[in-house]
Coordinates of C-alpha atoms in Angstrom, one line a residue:
M23 CA 48.6 19.7 -131.4
P24 CA 49.4 23.5 -131.2
K25 CA 52.8 24.4 -129.9
I26 CA 52.9 26.5 -126.8
S27 CA 55.0 29.7 -126.7
D28 CA 58.3 29.8 -124.8
E29 CA 56.7 32.2 -122.4
R30 CA 53.8 29.9 -121.6
R31 CA 56.2 27.0 -121.3
A32 CA 58.3 28.9 -118.8
E33 CA 55.1 29.8 -116.8
R34 CA 54.0 26.2 -116.8
L35 CA 57.5 25.1 -115.6
E36 CA 57.2 27.5 -112.7
Q37 CA 53.7 26.3 -111.9
I38 CA 55.0 22.7 -111.8
L39 CA 57.9 23.6 -109.5
E40 CA 55.9 25.8 -107.1
G41 CA 53.2 23.1 -106.8
A42 CA 55.8 20.3 -106.4
R43 CA 57.5 22.3 -103.7
R44 CA 54.3 22.7 -101.7
C45 CA 53.4 19.0 -102.2
F46 CA 56.9 17.8 -101.1
A47 CA 56.8 20.2 -98.1
E48 CA 53.4 18.9 -97.0
N49 CA 53.9 15.2 -97.7
G50 CA 57.7 14.6 -97.8
Y51 CA 59.4 13.0 -100.8
E52 CA 57.9 9.5 -100.3
G53 CA 54.5 10.8 -99.5
A54 CA 54.3 13.1 -102.5
T55 CA 52.6 10.6 -104.8
V56 CA 52.0 11.3 -108.4
A57 CA 48.2 11.8 -107.6
K58 CA 49.1 14.3 -104.9
L59 CA 51.5 16.1 -107.2
E60 CA 48.7 16.3 -109.9
R61 CA 46.3 17.8 -107.4
E62 CA 48.7 20.3 -105.9
I63 CA 50.1 21.4 -109.3
G64 CA 46.8 21.4 -111.1
L65 CA 48.0 19.5 -114.1
S66 CA 47.9 16.0 -115.3
R67 CA 50.8 13.6 -114.9
G68 CA 51.3 13.7 -118.6
A69 CA 51.8 17.5 -118.5
I70 CA 54.0 17.3 -115.4
F71 CA 56.2 14.5 -116.7
N72 CA 56.5 16.2 -120.1
Y73 CA 58.8 18.6 -118.2
F74 CA 60.4 16.2 -115.8
P75 CA 60.8 12.5 -116.6
S76 CA 60.2 11.4 -113.0
K77 CA 59.3 12.6 -109.5
E78 CA 63.0 12.3 -108.6
D79 CA 63.9 14.6 -111.5
L80 CA 61.4 17.1 -110.2
F81 CA 62.9 16.8 -106.7
V82 CA 66.4 17.2 -107.9
E83 CA 65.5 20.3 -109.9
L84 CA 64.0 21.9 -106.8
A85 CA 67.1 21.1 -104.7
V86 CA 69.5 22.3 -107.4
R87 CA 67.6 25.5 -107.9
D88 CA 67.6 26.2 -104.1
S89 CA 71.3 25.6 -103.9
S90 CA 72.0 27.9 -106.8
R91 CA 69.7 30.6 -105.4
M92 CA 71.4 30.4 -102.0
S93 CA 74.8 30.5 -103.6
E94 CA 73.8 33.6 -105.6
I95 CA 72.5 35.3 -102.4
W96 CA 75.8 34.5 -100.7
R97 CA 77.9 35.8 -103.6
E98 CA 76.0 38.9 -104.4
Q99 CA 74.6 40.0 -101.0
G100 CA 77.0 38.5 -98.5
L101 CA 76.9 36.9 -95.1
E102 CA 74.1 38.8 -93.5
A103 CA 71.7 38.2 -96.5
I104 CA 72.3 34.5 -96.5
V105 CA 71.8 34.1 -92.7
R106 CA 68.6 36.1 -93.0
E107 CA 67.4 34.0 -95.9
V108 CA 68.0 30.7 -94.1
V109 CA 66.2 32.0 -91.0
E110 CA 63.1 32.8 -93.2
L111 CA 62.9 29.6 -95.1
D112 CA 59.8 27.4 -94.9
P113 CA 60.3 24.9 -92.1
A114 CA 58.2 22.3 -93.9
W115 CA 60.3 22.5 -97.0
L116 CA 63.5 22.5 -95.0
S117 CA 62.4 19.2 -93.4
V118 CA 62.3 17.7 -96.9
Y119 CA 66.0 18.4 -97.1
L120 CA 66.6 15.8 -94.4
E121 CA 65.4 13.2 -97.0
L122 CA 67.6 14.8 -99.6
F123 CA 70.7 14.5 -97.3
R124 CA 69.8 10.9 -96.5
R125 CA 69.6 10.0 -100.2
V126 CA 72.8 11.8 -101.0
R127 CA 74.5 9.9 -98.2
N128 CA 73.1 6.4 -99.1
D129 CA 72.5 6.5 -102.9
D130 CA 75.6 6.9 -105.0
D131 CA 73.6 7.5 -108.2
F132 CA 71.5 10.2 -106.6
R133 CA 74.5 11.9 -105.1
E134 CA 76.2 11.9 -108.5
R135 CA 73.1 13.5 -110.1
I136 CA 73.0 16.3 -107.5
E137 CA 76.8 16.9 -107.7
S138 CA 76.9 16.9 -111.5
R139 CA 74.1 19.6 -111.5
Q140 CA 76.0 21.8 -109.0
K141 CA 79.5 21.8 -110.4
E142 CA 79.8 25.6 -110.6
V143 CA 78.4 26.3 -107.1
A144 CA 81.4 25.3 -105.0
P145 CA 84.0 27.2 -107.1
A146 CA 81.8 30.3 -107.1
N147 CA 81.3 30.2 -103.3
R148 CA 85.1 29.7 -102.8
A149 CA 85.8 32.7 -105.0
R150 CA 83.5 34.7 -102.9
I151 CA 85.4 33.7 -99.7
E152 CA 88.7 34.5 -101.4
E153 CA 87.5 37.9 -102.4
A154 CA 86.2 38.6 -98.8
Q155 CA 89.7 37.6 -97.5
R156 CA 91.5 39.9 -100.0
D157 CA 89.1 42.7 -99.0
G158 CA 89.7 42.2 -95.3
E159 CA 86.1 41.1 -94.7
F160 CA 87.1 37.6 -93.6
R161 CA 90.2 36.5 -91.7
D162 CA 93.1 35.3 -93.8
D163 CA 94.8 32.9 -91.4
L164 CA 92.4 30.1 -92.4
G165 CA 91.9 28.7 -95.9
P166 CA 88.7 29.4 -97.9
R167 CA 87.7 25.7 -97.5
E168 CA 87.8 25.9 -93.7
I169 CA 85.8 29.2 -93.7
G170 CA 83.3 27.6 -96.1
I171 CA 82.9 24.5 -94.0
F172 CA 82.3 26.7 -90.9
V173 CA 79.7 28.9 -92.6
N174 CA 77.9 25.8 -93.9
L175 CA 78.0 24.3 -90.5
V176 CA 76.2 27.4 -89.0
L177 CA 73.7 27.7 -91.9
N178 CA 72.9 24.0 -91.8
G179 CA 72.5 24.1 -88.1
L180 CA 70.0 27.1 -88.4
A181 CA 68.1 25.2 -91.1
L182 CA 67.9 22.1 -89.0
M183 CA 66.7 24.0 -86.0
R184 CA 64.1 25.8 -88.2
A185 CA 62.9 22.5 -89.7
G186 CA 62.5 21.0 -86.2
G187 CA 60.5 24.0 -85.0
E188 CA 63.1 25.0 -82.4
E189 CA 63.4 28.6 -81.4
L190 CA 66.3 30.2 -83.2
P191 CA 68.7 32.7 -81.7
S192 CA 68.3 36.2 -82.9
T193 CA 69.7 36.8 -86.4
D194 CA 71.8 39.6 -85.0
L195 CA 73.4 37.3 -82.5
V196 CA 74.2 34.7 -85.1
L197 CA 75.7 37.3 -87.4
S198 CA 77.8 38.8 -84.5
L199 CA 79.1 35.3 -83.6
L200 CA 79.9 34.5 -87.3
R201 CA 81.7 37.8 -87.7
D202 CA 83.7 37.1 -84.5
A203 CA 84.6 33.6 -85.9
I204 CA 85.5 34.5 -89.5
G205 CA 86.0 38.2 -89.5
P206 CA 89.4 39.9 -89.4
D207 CA 91.1 40.2 -86.0
R208 CA 90.0 43.8 -85.6
A209 CA 86.3 42.8 -85.9
R210 CA 86.4 40.3 -83.1
M211 CA 84.7 41.3 -79.9
P212 CA 86.1 40.6 -76.5
A213 CA 84.2 37.8 -74.7
R214 CA 81.5 39.0 -72.4
K215 CA 80.8 37.4 -69.1
S216 CA 77.4 35.9 -68.5
A217 CA 75.2 37.6 -66.0

């Protein structure tokens, strides 16, 4: 059997991941059967599982890649970019994350698999917050952990609203409120009275 080039192998890997993302988004994790994955990806199960030993491994890879990509956006482009990214995410794919969160909460082995693949994400995100505090971008009267939890709370809330089809507040309003909450004192706006 001829060996495929590294370039072709990388292309096939991306084909598998893109097709699997569409299949999971359309059918959910449980509904994304191997037959449906084959149809959506356009490859046989042998070809797919040559890259990923199981459907779960494929799902974990997508989740870890998303987490890494979001962390990279946060670190390299900042708060505004990450909020805008979350607001633009595919609602169908976001709803699959509800299944991911359920599995992380209820399945210790699954949680350990996800956490072991994401070891470098949390320290890198914390370093970004610490840098923003040193640079006067974020308030320094709270610890990086508290700021990180709050930003995650806002981002997860936006993602949940988007997945549920709810109307989101304007991105500018979300950013303004976030800056008010975690920005330095001088950045905080006085409260406005409702009309």
